[in-house]
XYZ file of C-alpha atoms in Angstrom:
216
model
C -23.723 71.187 53.368
C -23.431 67.803 50.488
C -21.773 63.842 51.457
C -20.981 61.879 48.369
C -19.299 58.123 49.303
C -17.097 57.722 46.865
C -14.929 54.786 45.828
C -11.064 54.794 46.791
C -9.975 54.918 42.814
C -12.215 57.994 42.215
C -10.580 59.732 46.249
C -7.057 59.435 45.423
C -6.091 57.212 42.047
C -2.796 56.087 43.545
C -4.834 54.242 46.459
C -6.839 51.474 46.855
C -7.654 49.659 50.161
C -10.832 48.499 50.890
C -11.110 50.998 54.226
C -14.350 53.000 54.438
C -14.304 57.285 53.961
C -16.590 59.478 52.800
C -15.872 62.669 51.278
C -18.318 65.943 52.701
C -18.085 68.927 51.116
C -19.149 72.223 52.480
C -20.159 73.895 49.880
C -24.032 74.257 50.102
C -26.976 72.922 48.260
C -30.078 73.101 47.519
C -30.801 69.341 48.986
C -31.122 68.448 52.033
C -28.069 66.703 54.117
C -28.128 63.107 53.837
C -28.993 60.702 56.930
C -25.269 59.802 56.638
C -23.693 63.126 56.820
C -25.390 63.761 59.621
C -24.204 61.173 61.487
C -20.804 62.239 60.709
C -21.473 65.425 62.016
C -23.250 65.219 65.266
C -21.380 62.473 66.428
C -20.113 62.809 70.172
C -18.062 59.533 70.762
C -15.256 61.412 68.513
C -12.394 62.458 70.741
C -9.127 64.041 70.123
C -6.118 62.245 71.212
C -4.567 65.677 72.399
C -7.049 66.296 74.855
C -9.895 64.196 75.458
C -12.703 65.646 74.806
C -15.190 65.482 72.306
C -13.838 67.092 68.923
C -15.863 67.552 65.611
C -14.915 65.368 62.779
C -15.889 68.737 60.746
C -13.766 71.172 62.310
C -10.731 72.500 59.500
C -7.995 71.848 60.558
C -6.571 74.669 61.649
C -2.499 74.791 60.207
C -5.079 74.816 56.675
C -5.491 78.596 55.213
C -7.900 77.467 51.977
C -10.863 79.394 52.857
C -13.338 77.309 55.068
C -16.625 77.749 52.394
C -14.487 76.743 49.400
C -13.407 73.169 51.940
C -13.971 69.354 51.652
C -13.136 66.513 54.438
C -11.964 63.625 53.547
C -13.007 61.549 56.389
C -10.922 57.844 56.937
C -12.470 55.041 58.903
C -9.446 53.039 59.436
C -9.830 49.931 61.997
C -8.495 49.715 65.058
C -4.721 51.413 65.780
C -2.151 49.237 65.312
C -3.491 46.867 62.760
C -1.121 46.568 59.599
C -3.850 48.106 57.342
C -4.602 51.032 58.681
C -0.741 51.612 58.536
C -0.039 50.741 55.484
C -2.743 52.924 54.142
C -1.613 55.912 55.723
C 1.600 55.548 55.518
C 0.123 56.872 51.168
C -2.067 58.924 52.965
C 1.001 61.075 54.094
C 2.372 60.691 51.517
C -0.722 62.260 49.557
C -1.593 65.225 52.244
C 0.301 68.030 50.185
C -1.712 67.153 46.742
C -5.103 66.949 49.627
C -4.026 70.626 50.673
C -3.375 71.953 47.852
C -6.768 71.251 46.367
C -8.941 72.144 49.323
C -9.544 68.949 50.691
C -8.696 68.456 55.022
C -7.724 64.496 55.921
C -9.574 63.279 58.827
C -8.722 60.311 60.118
C -11.228 57.114 62.600
C -9.678 55.596 64.414
C -10.592 52.369 67.217
C -7.753 53.192 70.510
C -6.759 55.801 73.523
C -4.110 58.008 73.386
C -1.770 55.868 73.798
C -2.017 54.254 70.796
C -2.935 57.034 69.004
C 0.228 59.247 70.270
C 2.037 55.512 68.677
C 0.759 55.640 65.298
C 1.109 59.097 64.534
C 4.701 58.511 65.180
C 5.293 55.759 63.687
C 3.153 56.626 60.164
C 3.872 59.927 59.954
C 0.412 60.765 60.600
C -0.299 64.977 62.259
C -1.925 63.466 64.927
C -4.153 66.892 64.865
C -5.610 64.733 61.865
C -6.966 61.739 63.350
C -10.014 61.072 66.756
C -10.885 58.037 68.181
C -13.647 56.273 68.397
C -13.461 54.599 71.409
C -15.798 51.949 71.465
C -17.295 52.198 67.472
C -20.260 53.938 68.349
C -19.995 56.209 64.822
C -18.867 53.059 63.276
C -22.119 50.797 64.528
C -24.498 54.368 63.157
C -22.750 54.380 60.198
C -23.324 50.316 60.538
C -19.636 49.678 58.810
C -19.016 45.918 58.480
C -17.648 44.416 61.881
C -16.571 41.273 60.713
C -17.296 38.177 61.944
C -19.348 37.692 65.305
C -17.262 34.343 66.124
C -17.804 33.323 69.279
C -15.261 31.276 71.981
C -16.514 28.155 73.803
C -17.260 28.222 77.220
C -14.693 27.469 80.065
C -15.194 23.841 79.703
C -14.737 22.913 76.046
C -11.141 26.382 76.319
C -10.445 27.790 79.123
C -8.912 30.106 80.378
C -5.613 28.809 80.930
C -5.086 28.251 76.908
C -6.052 31.962 75.803
C -4.119 33.021 78.811
C -1.077 30.754 76.942
C -2.513 31.666 73.721
C -2.520 35.612 74.836
C 1.382 35.267 75.400
C 1.804 35.228 72.611
C -0.101 37.638 70.870
C 0.285 41.852 70.355
C -0.636 43.604 73.706
C -0.248 39.862 75.773
C -2.590 38.579 78.158
C -5.327 41.456 79.246
C -4.632 42.469 83.191
C -8.227 40.999 84.444
C -10.088 38.453 83.854
C -13.175 39.999 82.778
C -10.801 41.427 79.701
C -9.739 37.918 78.863
C -12.508 36.682 77.137
C -13.925 39.590 75.452
C -9.888 40.365 74.147
C -9.603 36.551 73.189
C -12.671 37.140 71.668
C -11.518 40.067 69.654
C -8.543 37.955 68.465
C -10.596 34.971 66.698
C -12.383 36.485 64.460
C -9.711 39.852 63.574
C -7.174 35.906 62.780
C -10.550 34.718 60.987
C -11.035 37.350 58.986
C -6.922 37.217 58.064
C -7.951 33.865 56.921
C -10.899 34.719 54.736
C -13.359 34.022 56.924
C -16.014 36.476 57.232
C -14.678 38.870 54.610
C -15.087 38.399 51.062
C -11.614 39.599 48.895
C -9.223 39.601 51.828
C -7.007 36.892 51.159
C -7.712 38.031 47.165
C -5.715 41.342 47.837
C -3.777 39.441 50.627
C -1.692 37.499 47.139
C -2.262 40.281 45.760
C -0.330 42.500 47.501
C 2.634 39.936 47.415
C 2.721 39.002 43.977
C 1.206 42.234 42.440
C -2.196 42.120 39.527
């Protein structure tokens, strides 16, 4: 088995993205499987959004009749389901699916979220939910050493109170967590996400945002 890391431009010329993905081939070669391939193949944190049970990213889609020996699998790692880059990218992937299928390439998406967010995500983007898998704890992302973004921490409660965090979170998607234990972790995640959107700890982000608005 062999795995090849590819840039977005070389995989699908019409798609431009910063999301990580891997092209996995089921064709045997004389070389040993790479460490990256082994991590993807042996991942135990990947769940089916339909059954909630563990699933393999390399299991062929049941609706594809191409011979397994000629299959390749395009594995795309998304951020949190609901994040705008994921929506935009998957709308394009959905449009490209016929071309992928005609070339014997299975599309496998991995997202951070739960079954409810998976249903909403697929309903919005048109992606077949059978092509989507979940990694609720982002364990495989960590194993693959994908960049998690900045790791900023919120100041302690003497500086930033819980009441202030609740006030801010009311204006953001997902609103205020139901339990106090979740409040600061959720607020910290938002703080890091908004920092990345501003280009802090995420080189190239602002350039791509501006390019999206004004073109090349």
